[in-house]
Every structure is written in structure tokens, then in C-alpha cells.
Short mmCIF file of C-alpha atoms and ligand atoms in Angstrom, two decimals:
data_model
loop_
_atom_site.label_atom_id
_atom_site.label_comp_id
_atom_site.label_asym_id
_atom_site.label_seq_id
_atom_site.Cartn_x
_atom_site.Cartn_y
_atom_site.Cartn_z
CA UNK U 62 120.50 111.56 79.52
CA UNK U 63 117.46 109.39 78.91
CA UNK U 64 115.87 106.26 80.47
CA UNK U 65 112.45 104.56 80.61
CA UNK U 66 111.90 104.92 84.34
CA UNK U 67 113.59 107.61 86.52
CA UNK U 68 113.57 106.55 90.18
CA UNK U 69 114.07 109.22 92.79
CA UNK U 70 115.49 107.76 95.95
CA UNK U 71 117.91 104.78 96.68
CA UNK U 72 116.30 103.54 99.80
CA UNK U 73 114.78 100.07 99.87
CA UNK U 74 111.79 101.11 97.67
CA UNK U 75 113.87 102.71 94.96
CA UNK U 76 116.60 99.98 94.89
CA UNK U 77 114.03 97.15 94.86
CA UNK U 78 112.04 98.79 92.14
CA UNK U 79 115.24 99.14 90.07
CA UNK U 80 116.11 95.44 90.62
CA UNK U 81 112.58 94.24 89.66
CA UNK U 82 112.51 96.40 86.56
CA UNK U 83 115.92 95.20 85.50
CA UNK U 84 114.64 91.55 85.72
CA UNK U 85 111.74 92.58 83.43
CA UNK U 86 114.12 94.27 80.90
CA UNK U 87 112.97 97.76 81.74
CA UNK U 88 115.65 100.45 81.94
CA UNK U 89 115.75 102.50 85.15
CA UNK U 90 118.17 105.14 86.56
CA UNK U 91 118.20 106.10 90.21
CA UNK U 92 118.89 109.56 91.54
CA UNK U 93 119.69 109.76 95.31
CA UNK U 94 120.57 112.85 97.33
CA UNK U 95 122.87 111.05 99.81
CA UNK U 96 125.99 108.89 99.55
CA UNK U 97 125.69 105.11 99.72
CA UNK U 98 127.41 105.05 103.16
CA UNK U 99 124.85 107.60 104.48
CA UNK U 100 121.94 105.41 103.22
CA UNK U 101 123.46 102.34 104.76
CA UNK U 102 124.07 104.18 108.06
CA UNK U 103 120.37 104.68 108.74
CA UNK U 104 119.23 101.91 111.23
CA UNK U 105 115.59 101.17 110.60
CA UNK U 106 113.44 98.14 110.03
CA UNK U 107 114.15 94.63 111.09
CA UNK U 108 111.24 92.31 110.29
CA UNK U 109 110.32 91.07 106.74
CA UNK U 110 107.05 89.51 105.71
CA UNK U 111 107.10 86.46 103.45
CA UNK U 112 105.72 88.55 100.62
CA UNK U 113 108.77 90.85 100.92
CA UNK U 114 111.11 87.85 100.96
CA UNK U 115 109.30 86.64 97.83
CA UNK U 116 109.94 90.00 96.06
CA UNK U 117 113.63 89.96 97.07
CA UNK U 118 113.78 86.35 95.64
CA UNK U 119 112.20 87.59 92.40
CA UNK U 120 114.79 90.48 92.35
CA UNK U 121 117.62 87.89 92.67
CA UNK U 122 119.05 89.48 95.85
CA UNK U 123 117.95 87.06 98.60
CA UNK U 124 120.92 84.64 98.91
CA UNK U 125 122.42 86.31 102.09
CA UNK U 126 118.91 86.83 103.43
CA UNK U 127 118.19 83.09 103.27
CA UNK U 128 121.69 82.29 104.71
CA UNK U 129 121.64 84.74 107.63
CA UNK U 130 118.00 85.83 108.15
CA UNK U 131 116.30 84.44 111.21
CA UNK U 132 112.81 82.87 110.78
CA UNK U 133 110.51 83.74 113.64
CA UNK U 134 107.33 81.72 114.20
CA UNK U 135 105.90 84.09 116.81
CA UNK U 136 106.36 87.07 119.17
CA UNK U 137 105.73 87.55 122.91
CA UNK U 138 103.44 90.20 124.46
CA UNK U 139 104.47 91.27 127.95
CA UNK U 140 102.00 92.97 130.25
CA UNK U 141 100.97 92.71 133.92
CA UNK U 142 104.20 91.06 134.80
CA UNK U 143 103.79 88.05 132.52
CA UNK U 144 104.62 87.15 128.88
CA UNK U 145 102.21 85.53 126.37
CA UNK U 146 103.37 84.07 123.02
CA UNK U 147 101.42 84.74 119.80
CA UNK U 148 102.05 81.63 117.66
CA UNK U 149 102.19 82.90 114.10
CA UNK U 150 103.14 79.56 112.63
CA UNK U 151 100.48 77.68 114.47
CA UNK U 152 97.71 80.29 113.80
CA UNK U 153 98.52 81.18 110.19
CA UNK U 154 101.13 78.71 108.91
CA UNK U 155 103.39 81.62 108.23
CA UNK U 156 106.50 83.14 109.80
CA UNK U 157 108.45 86.41 109.49
CA UNK U 158 112.15 86.81 108.84
CA UNK U 159 114.39 89.01 111.01
CA UNK U 160 116.93 90.63 108.67
CA UNK U 161 117.81 94.28 109.02
CA UNK U 162 116.82 96.93 106.47
CA UNK U 163 120.45 97.90 106.28
CA UNK U 164 121.32 94.45 105.01
CA UNK U 165 118.43 94.44 102.52
CA UNK U 166 119.67 97.77 101.27
CA UNK U 167 123.29 96.57 101.04
CA UNK U 168 122.21 93.48 99.00
CA UNK U 169 120.26 95.59 96.63
CA UNK U 170 123.16 98.09 96.22
CA UNK U 171 125.62 95.27 95.56
CA UNK U 172 123.40 93.73 92.94
CA UNK U 173 122.78 96.93 91.22
CA UNK U 174 126.51 97.63 91.07
CA UNK U 175 127.21 94.13 89.84
CA UNK U 176 124.76 94.59 86.94
CA UNK U 177 126.39 97.94 86.09
CA UNK U 178 123.10 99.76 86.62
CA UNK U 179 123.26 103.61 86.91
CA UNK U 180 122.73 105.30 90.30
CA UNK U 181 123.59 108.95 90.70
CA UNK U 182 124.45 109.43 94.42
CA UNK U 183 124.95 112.85 96.15
CA UNK U 184 122.61 114.52 93.71
CA UNK U 185 121.79 118.12 94.92
CA UNK U 186 118.69 120.12 94.34
CA UNK U 187 116.67 117.31 92.81
CA UNK U 188 113.55 118.45 90.99
CA UNK U 189 110.83 116.61 89.03
CA UNK U 190 108.72 118.14 86.30
CA UNK U 191 106.64 117.43 83.25
CA UNK U 192 104.91 114.36 84.81
CA UNK U 193 101.49 115.78 84.03
CA UNK U 194 102.36 115.61 80.37
CA UNK U 195 104.21 113.08 78.18
CA UNK U 196 107.80 114.20 78.74
CA UNK U 197 108.70 113.88 82.44
CA UNK U 198 112.15 114.97 83.59
CA UNK U 199 114.31 114.72 86.69
CA UNK U 200 116.81 117.57 87.24
CA UNK U 201 119.67 117.98 89.74
CA UNK U 202 122.98 119.45 90.24
CA UNK U 203 126.07 117.10 90.50
CA UNK U 204 129.39 118.60 91.53
CA UNK U 205 127.97 122.04 90.59
CA UNK U 206 126.85 120.97 87.08
CA UNK U 207 123.15 120.93 86.07
CA UNK U 208 121.95 117.46 85.09
CA UNK U 209 118.73 116.39 83.25
CA UNK U 210 117.22 112.96 82.89
CA UNK U 211 114.44 112.55 80.30
CA UNK U 212 112.17 109.56 80.97
CA UNK U 213 108.84 107.94 80.32
CA UNK U 214 107.88 107.64 84.00
CA UNK U 215 109.10 108.89 87.36
CA UNK U 216 108.91 106.69 90.50
CA UNK U 217 108.87 108.88 93.65
CA UNK U 218 110.69 106.56 96.13
CA UNK U 219 112.25 109.46 98.14
CA UNK U 220 110.70 108.91 101.46
CA UNK U 221 108.56 111.04 103.74
CA UNK U 222 110.71 114.13 103.37
CA UNK U 223 111.35 113.77 99.66
CA UNK U 224 110.76 116.14 96.79
CA UNK U 225 108.24 114.09 94.71
CA UNK U 226 105.04 114.30 96.79
CA UNK U 227 105.47 118.03 97.42
CA UNK U 228 105.88 118.50 93.58
CA UNK U 229 102.23 117.44 93.19
CA UNK U 230 99.75 120.38 93.37
CA UNK U 231 98.26 120.39 96.83
CA UNK U 232 94.75 120.46 95.20
CA UNK U 233 95.47 117.04 93.67
CA UNK U 234 96.43 115.36 97.02
CA UNK U 235 94.34 114.30 99.95
CA UNK U 236 96.45 113.79 103.08
CA UNK U 237 95.43 111.81 106.19
CA UNK U 238 97.69 112.12 109.35
CA UNK U 239 97.95 111.34 112.95
CA UNK U 240 101.05 112.39 114.92
CA UNK U 241 101.62 110.49 118.17
CA UNK U 242 102.74 112.29 121.43
CA UNK U 243 105.72 109.97 121.71
CA UNK U 244 108.65 108.54 119.74
CA UNK U 245 110.90 105.43 119.92
CA UNK U 246 114.38 105.68 121.35
CA UNK U 247 116.32 102.82 119.65
CA UNK U 248 119.66 101.32 120.59
CA UNK U 249 121.71 98.85 118.52
CA UNK U 250 124.43 96.80 120.30
CA UNK U 251 126.65 93.82 119.72
CA UNK U 252 125.20 91.70 122.47
CA UNK U 253 123.13 88.40 122.30
CA UNK U 254 119.38 89.06 122.20
CA UNK U 255 117.53 88.76 125.50
CA UNK U 256 115.15 86.29 123.89
CA UNK U 257 115.08 84.16 120.72
CA UNK U 258 111.89 86.01 119.61
CA UNK U 259 110.73 89.66 119.86
CA UNK U 260 109.14 90.82 123.03
CA UNK U 261 106.54 93.73 122.90
CA UNK U 262 105.98 95.17 126.35
CA UNK U 263 103.08 97.30 127.63
CA UNK U 264 104.34 98.70 130.93
CA UNK U 265 103.16 101.52 133.21
CA UNK U 266 106.43 103.26 132.61
CA UNK U 267 106.04 102.99 128.82
CA UNK U 268 106.38 100.68 125.85
CA UNK U 269 109.53 98.72 125.13
CA UNK U 270 110.56 96.29 122.33
CA UNK U 271 113.29 93.71 122.47
CA UNK U 272 114.34 92.87 118.97
CA UNK U 273 117.54 91.69 117.20
CA UNK U 274 119.56 91.67 113.99
CA UNK U 275 121.44 88.37 114.51
CA UNK U 276 122.35 85.94 117.32
CA UNK U 277 125.01 88.44 118.44
CA UNK U 278 123.33 91.73 117.64
CA UNK U 279 120.38 93.22 119.43
CA UNK U 280 118.03 96.07 118.81
CA UNK U 281 115.98 97.63 121.69
CA UNK U 282 113.40 100.41 121.77
CA UNK U 283 111.92 102.51 124.49
CA UNK U 284 108.80 104.74 124.15
CA UNK U 285 109.95 108.27 124.90
CA UNK U 286 108.51 111.75 124.74
CA UNK U 287 108.25 113.16 121.25
CA UNK U 288 110.39 116.15 122.28
CA UNK U 289 113.02 113.93 123.99
CA UNK U 290 116.64 114.13 122.82
CA UNK U 291 118.99 111.21 122.35
CA UNK U 292 121.78 113.34 123.99
CA UNK U 293 119.82 113.00 127.24
CA UNK U 294 120.19 109.23 127.23
CA UNK U 295 123.50 107.65 128.31
CA UNK U 296 123.82 103.94 127.46
CA UNK U 297 123.45 103.18 131.22
CA UNK U 298 120.27 105.28 131.50
CA UNK U 299 118.86 103.39 128.54
CA UNK U 300 119.66 99.98 130.04
CA UNK U 301 118.31 100.96 133.47
CA UNK U 302 115.01 102.10 131.99
CA UNK U 303 114.75 99.05 129.71
CA UNK U 304 115.17 96.76 132.76
CA UNK U 305 112.41 98.64 134.61
CA UNK U 306 110.03 97.96 131.75
CA UNK U 307 110.75 94.20 131.39
CA UNK U 308 109.46 91.40 133.65
CA UNK U 309 111.96 90.25 136.25
CA UNK U 310 113.30 87.08 134.61
CA UNK U 311 113.80 88.81 131.27
CA UNK U 312 115.38 91.82 133.00
CA UNK U 313 117.72 89.41 134.80
CA UNK U 314 118.82 87.89 131.39
CA UNK U 315 119.53 91.18 129.72
CA UNK U 316 123.13 91.46 128.39
CA UNK U 317 124.13 95.03 128.01
CA UNK U 318 126.92 96.68 126.03
CA UNK U 319 128.01 99.92 124.36
CA UNK U 320 125.56 101.42 121.83
CA UNK U 321 126.65 101.05 118.19
CA UNK U 322 123.83 103.42 117.30
CA UNK U 323 121.24 105.29 119.31
CA UNK U 324 118.46 107.48 117.78
CA UNK U 325 114.96 108.72 118.30
CA UNK U 326 112.26 108.21 115.63
CA UNK U 327 109.06 110.11 115.77
CA UNK U 328 105.80 108.13 115.32
CA UNK U 329 103.09 109.08 112.87
CA UNK U 330 100.37 107.57 110.71
CA UNK U 331 100.22 109.21 107.29
CA UNK U 332 98.67 108.51 103.90
CA UNK U 333 98.69 110.69 100.72
CA UNK U 334 96.03 109.88 98.20
CA UNK U 335 96.19 109.09 95.27
CA UNK U 336 99.59 107.54 94.64
CA UNK U 337 99.74 108.33 90.94
CA UNK U 338 99.82 111.69 89.12
CA UNK U 339 100.11 111.32 85.41
CA UNK U 340 103.47 109.86 84.82
CA UNK U 341 104.60 110.16 88.46
CA UNK U 342 103.98 107.23 90.84
CA UNK U 343 104.64 107.45 94.59
CA UNK U 344 105.83 104.39 96.47
CA UNK U 345 106.97 103.59 100.04
CA UNK U 346 107.38 106.28 102.62
CA UNK U 347 106.93 108.96 99.98
CA UNK U 348 103.23 108.01 100.04
CA UNK U 349 102.63 106.63 103.50
CA UNK U 350 104.01 106.23 106.98
CA UNK U 351 103.04 103.82 109.73
CA UNK U 352 104.23 103.73 113.41
CA UNK U 353 106.88 101.01 113.51
CA UNK U 354 104.97 98.93 116.14
CA UNK U 355 103.55 96.64 113.46
CA UNK U 356 106.82 96.30 111.50
CA UNK U 357 104.92 97.38 108.33
CA UNK U 358 106.93 100.31 106.93
CA UNK U 359 109.52 98.49 104.93
CA UNK U 360 107.08 95.74 103.93
CA UNK U 361 104.57 98.20 102.63
CA UNK U 362 107.30 99.87 100.53
CA UNK U 363 108.24 96.47 99.05
CA UNK U 364 104.60 95.59 98.15
CA UNK U 365 104.15 99.07 96.52
CA UNK U 366 107.14 98.54 94.24
CA UNK U 367 106.19 94.95 93.57
CA UNK U 368 102.94 96.21 92.05
CA UNK U 369 104.61 99.18 90.30
CA UNK U 370 107.38 97.05 88.72
CA UNK U 371 104.75 94.64 87.32
CA UNK U 372 102.57 97.56 86.10
CA UNK U 373 105.45 99.27 84.28
CA UNK U 374 106.60 96.07 82.66
CA UNK U 375 103.04 95.44 81.49
CA UNK U 376 102.93 98.94 80.06
CA UNK U 377 105.93 98.16 77.90
CA UNK U 378 104.25 95.02 76.81
CA UNK U 379 101.19 97.10 75.66
CA UNK U 380 98.90 96.63 78.74
CA UNK U 381 98.11 99.72 80.86
CA UNK U 382 95.70 98.14 83.28
CA UNK U 383 98.41 97.87 85.95
CA UNK U 384 99.36 101.56 85.87
CA UNK U 385 95.67 102.62 85.67
CA UNK U 386 94.88 100.66 88.82
CA UNK U 387 98.16 101.04 90.72
CA UNK U 388 97.05 103.67 93.25
CA UNK U 389 93.75 101.90 94.07
CA UNK U 390 95.39 98.56 94.58
CA UNK U 391 98.21 99.90 96.73
CA UNK U 392 95.91 102.00 98.87
CA UNK U 393 93.74 99.03 99.82
CA UNK U 394 96.78 97.28 101.31
CA UNK U 395 98.19 100.52 102.78
CA UNK U 396 94.99 101.29 104.68
CA UNK U 397 94.86 97.76 106.12
CA UNK U 398 98.47 98.13 107.27
CA UNK U 399 97.72 101.63 108.68
CA UNK U 400 94.84 100.21 110.66
CA UNK U 401 96.81 97.35 112.14
CA UNK U 402 99.81 99.59 112.99
CA UNK U 403 97.53 102.19 114.62
CA UNK U 404 95.63 99.50 116.55
CA UNK U 405 98.80 97.75 117.80
CA UNK U 406 100.39 101.17 118.75
CA UNK U 407 97.24 102.15 120.59
CA UNK U 408 97.24 98.83 122.49
CA UNK U 409 100.90 98.73 123.52
CA UNK U 410 101.89 102.33 124.39
CA UNK U 411 101.12 104.66 127.33
CA UNK U 412 98.59 107.36 126.58
CA UNK U 413 98.48 109.47 129.80
CA UNK U 414 95.58 111.46 128.31
CA UNK U 415 93.32 108.42 128.38
CA UNK U 416 93.68 108.17 132.16
CA UNK U 417 93.06 105.06 134.46
CA UNK U 418 90.07 104.01 132.31
CA UNK U 419 92.11 103.97 129.15
CA UNK U 420 94.81 101.82 130.79
CA UNK U 421 92.25 99.33 132.04
CA UNK U 422 90.81 99.15 128.51
CA UNK U 423 94.30 98.25 127.26
CA UNK U 424 94.66 95.58 129.88
CA UNK U 425 91.24 94.14 129.20
CA UNK U 426 91.95 94.00 125.41
CA UNK U 427 95.40 92.38 125.98
CA UNK U 428 93.81 89.83 128.36
CA UNK U 429 91.15 89.03 125.75
CA UNK U 430 93.76 88.99 122.93
CA UNK U 431 95.89 86.30 124.50
CA UNK U 432 93.01 84.12 125.62
CA UNK U 433 91.05 84.14 122.40
CA UNK U 434 92.28 82.18 119.36
CA UNK U 435 90.15 84.32 117.08
CA UNK U 436 91.75 87.53 118.45
CA UNK U 437 95.27 86.05 118.44
CA UNK U 438 94.68 84.93 114.90
CA UNK U 439 93.70 88.44 113.84
CA UNK U 440 96.93 89.91 115.27
CA UNK U 441 99.00 87.01 113.65
CA UNK U 442 97.60 87.34 110.19
CA UNK U 443 98.12 91.03 110.13
CA UNK U 444 101.69 90.83 111.66
CA UNK U 445 102.90 88.16 109.18
CA UNK U 446 101.37 90.20 106.31
CA UNK U 447 98.13 90.01 104.26
CA UNK U 448 98.28 88.41 100.86
CA UNK U 449 99.50 90.68 98.10
P1 FAS A 125 113.39 105.73 102.68
O1 FAS A 125 113.15 106.96 103.52
O2 FAS A 125 114.12 104.58 103.37
O3 FAS A 125 114.37 106.12 101.44
C1 FAS A 125 114.14 107.29 100.71
C2 FAS A 125 115.48 107.63 99.97
O4 FAS A 125 115.20 108.80 99.22
C3 FAS A 125 116.55 107.96 101.04
O5 FAS A 125 117.71 107.31 100.69
C4 FAS A 125 116.73 109.43 100.90
O6 FAS A 125 118.04 109.94 101.07
C5 FAS A 125 116.28 109.74 99.46
N1 FAS A 125 115.78 111.10 99.12
C6 FAS A 125 115.04 111.85 99.97
N2 FAS A 125 114.78 113.03 99.35
C7 FAS A 125 115.40 112.99 98.13
C8 FAS A 125 115.48 113.94 97.06
N3 FAS A 125 114.96 115.12 97.10
N4 FAS A 125 116.21 113.48 95.95
C9 FAS A 125 116.81 112.34 95.92
N5 FAS A 125 116.71 111.37 96.93
C10 FAS A 125 116.01 111.78 98.05
N6 FAS A 125 109.86 100.39 109.48
C11 FAS A 125 109.83 99.20 110.08
O7 FAS A 125 109.09 98.34 109.50
N7 FAS A 125 110.32 98.94 111.30
C12 FAS A 125 111.11 99.93 111.92
O8 FAS A 125 111.58 99.70 113.09
C13 FAS A 125 111.28 101.16 111.37
N8 FAS A 125 112.02 102.21 111.99
C14 FAS A 125 112.18 103.41 111.32
C15 FAS A 125 112.95 104.43 111.91
C16 FAS A 125 113.02 105.63 111.26
C17 FAS A 125 113.90 106.77 111.90
C18 FAS A 125 112.33 105.87 110.10
C19 FAS A 125 112.43 107.28 109.34
C20 FAS A 125 111.60 104.91 109.47
C21 FAS A 125 111.53 103.66 110.08
N9 FAS A 125 110.80 102.58 109.55
C22 FAS A 125 110.63 101.41 110.10
C23 FAS A 125 110.20 102.69 108.28
C24 FAS A 125 111.23 102.55 107.29
O9 FAS A 125 111.78 101.24 107.39
C25 FAS A 125 110.60 102.79 105.94
O10 FAS A 125 109.36 102.16 105.86
C26 FAS A 125 111.45 102.43 104.75
O11 FAS A 125 112.77 103.01 104.90
C27 FAS A 125 110.81 102.89 103.55
O12 FAS A 125 111.67 102.85 102.49
P2 FAS A 125 111.61 103.94 101.35
O13 FAS A 125 110.21 104.18 100.93
O14 FAS A 125 112.65 103.53 100.38
O15 FAS A 125 112.06 105.31 102.03
C1 PHB A 126 113.41 96.20 114.63
O1 PHB A 126 113.98 95.16 114.85
O2 PHB A 126 114.00 97.29 114.27
C2 PHB A 126 111.83 96.22 114.75
C3 PHB A 126 111.17 95.02 114.89
C4 PHB A 126 109.81 95.08 115.01
C5 PHB A 126 109.11 96.32 115.04
C6 PHB A 126 109.86 97.51 114.86
C7 PHB A 126 111.22 97.48 114.70
O3 PHB A 126 107.78 96.31 115.16
#
């Protein structure tokens, strides 16, 4: 088999790249290790920046997003028993859209299928080779038979645990990482959200986040120990702990119900530099991870593939400036998102190791943040997304 661009991974990065390339007339084949249902079953991000919505518009997959997505003009920060709204619209003129990653993935999958584009799901033992030369290849086993895909370029969109980044010689990579001592226990349920906007709560018992997927479907998170296990958390235990971390009037409004999904996500900050190795390009979680506090993970993946799709289309039009500068341009945006996500995580979570003084520093910074237009604007412009 042969194609122009071989994409490893059919998560949001791989699928969006395939859709953007198709709009530019560039042929791309996706190789994915899991089934479509497995990919759709992973409950992840929920907030889209306007730049991400713009890329989904460009890919021609945003009709349902515009029909069902919820525009949010702000968030609330809860601390010291009170809530304070950060007015994104008023401070930046921008909003975010609440629309689950699962739905973005579903829209991209449906569009790819409708255009008859090739995706090899349930590919086993995927390997990549030859990307340091002029004949890159992706190899895998499908139903026991060896498969080979010859291509001009490989896009590593295979996430943090994928095969592409590890296929690069360690000497060619520089890795930066911080692993946090806690994770997020997330619960999805078919109940009306406790508030019409997201509530991020810094509480002595730990961080919590009240989010949503629709007017009838809610998503909640609790900070938990990094070695915690989801089996230890009954639905009732989750609801009881969430109530403890919310201020009284929000806790009183909370509508509980059975968990449709419950899982624990570890938190880490991670960047691998550079993001290009010859004819292999890394994009999305394959190259970087942010703690989900700033709702940047999915949006960074989208901006990476927006730049990569343009660069590859320009290459086939005879201009290699985009592929030559891809890594440098992505990493500038990645590091800004890494900083914001680290800062917001440091501000909102409990760090017992920092002691009473550390907690007072958090309270002082939160008090300053909600009383200073300059500080609130800094949070708002990072949360809604910096310009591409
Ligand atoms: P993905 O990991 O989504 O997709 C990679 C794909 O590659 C997967 O389908 C995988 O099966 C496939 N793959 C892996 N290895 C392969 C191989 N060897 N061969 C072929 N295919 C392979 N971000 C937010 O903004 N907010 C959140 O609340 C949030 N919560 C998250 C919770 C969890 C548990 C995780 C892991 C991430 C979360 N994120 C969140 C970040 C998440 O949304 C990512 O940023 C987003 O999925 C990135 O998309 P991709 O880069 O496509 O990677
Ligand atoms: C979510 O709804 O899943 C979500 C929202 C905002 C975040 C993280 C997760 O910062």
C-alpha cells in the first residue's frame, strides 16, 4: 500500500489531521491500534477554544458542534467559601465552547467514513521506520497478516503511550517532565449541571471541578491521590466528597445520579523536543501532555495538526518553509500552554508538602486574581486560547 501521509493514531489529532489534509487534496491513511468503539469510549476533554472550533469549521465537521455545543463566556473560581466569576467575554471578547472530545471524535470519524477515506483499526504491533531517510514506512499486523504502508511522511498522532516518539533515538530527543502527586477522579452522569458555567474549586480537602457535556449531562472531577483506585469510590462516596468541597448553596443544588463512567487520570506536564525527525512529525499527546486544569490538551493537539496540515499541503505545492519551521512554531505555543496549565494546577490543587505557608500563598494569589482586572485578564486570555 502507498499514501502521501501515513497517520498513526485515530484520536482527535490523527482524525483532524486526516480531515484537514483531505480538504487540501493530500492523501492520508490512518493506522489505529484500537477499535472505533474503544476510541469513542474514552471520556476526556470537554472545552474547545475558538481556534479549535475554527479548525473544525475548516475541516467541514462542525455542524453538530454549532448546533449542540454550549458557548461559555466565563468560569467561576470557588475558594474561601465564596465564588468569583472570571468574565472571559468581557475581558477578552472571546468565549469557549463546551462540546465533549467524544463528540468531536465521532464527528471526525463520521466525516472520514462519508468521504470513503481509509482507516485501519485494530492494527497490531504497529512500527514506524525509514523516517530518517526518504522512504518512510508504517508496518503492522492485521488479523495475523503483515501489512506495510509506504509513504512520504509519517504523522505520529498516537498519544503519550504511542510508538512514534519511542521510535526516535533517545539521543535526538530532549524530554521535560513534571509528574504531580495527585490525579483526577472523573465521573460522568445524566443529570443537569449544578451551574450553567464551570466551577473550579480550591478547597482544604482538595480540588474539584464541576463541568458538563450538555444541559442534561454533567462531568465532575475530584483531586485524588495518584495511587488511588477507582474501585475504592462508590458513586455515593464520590457525591458525598464533592459536596464537601463545594460551597453550601452549590452543594445544596447538586443533582446526583448513577455514574455512566468513572475513571482516574494521572496528572503530568511533559514536552518532547523537537517535534520533527526527518519525515516523522509528532503532534498532540505524542509530543506533549498538560494537566487538564487549563483545558489545553485537546486544543494543543488541534493547533499542532492545524500547522502540520498547512505545512504538508505547502510541501506538495513546492514550499517547505512550513515543515522546516513546524517544530519551532508548535513548541512556542506548547510551552505557553504548559506554563498556564502548570500555573493553574499549582494554584487550585492541594499540595500538602508546601504546608500552611503554601496554602496562604494560594489564597493570597486567588484573592489578588479576582480583585485585579489585569490578573483576571491574564487568566482569561490563556484559558480562551492564545492566537494561533
Ligand atoms: P489520544 O491519546 O487521544 O489519541 C491517540 C490515539 O493513538 C489513540 O486512539 C490510541 O489508541 C492510538 N495509538 C496509541 N498507540 C498506538 C500505536 N502504537 N499504533 C496505532 N495507534 C496507537 N484534555 C483536556 O483538555 N481536558 C480534559 O479533561 C482531559 N482529560 C483527559 C483524561 C485522560 C485520561 C487523558 C489520557 C487525557 C485527557 N486530556 C484532557 C487530554 C486529552 O484530551 C488529549 O489532549 C487528547 O486526547 C489528545 O489527542 P491525541 O493527541 O489525538 O491523543
Ligand atoms: C471537562 O469537562 O472534561 C473538563 C473541563 C475543563 C477542564 C478539564 C476537563 O479544565
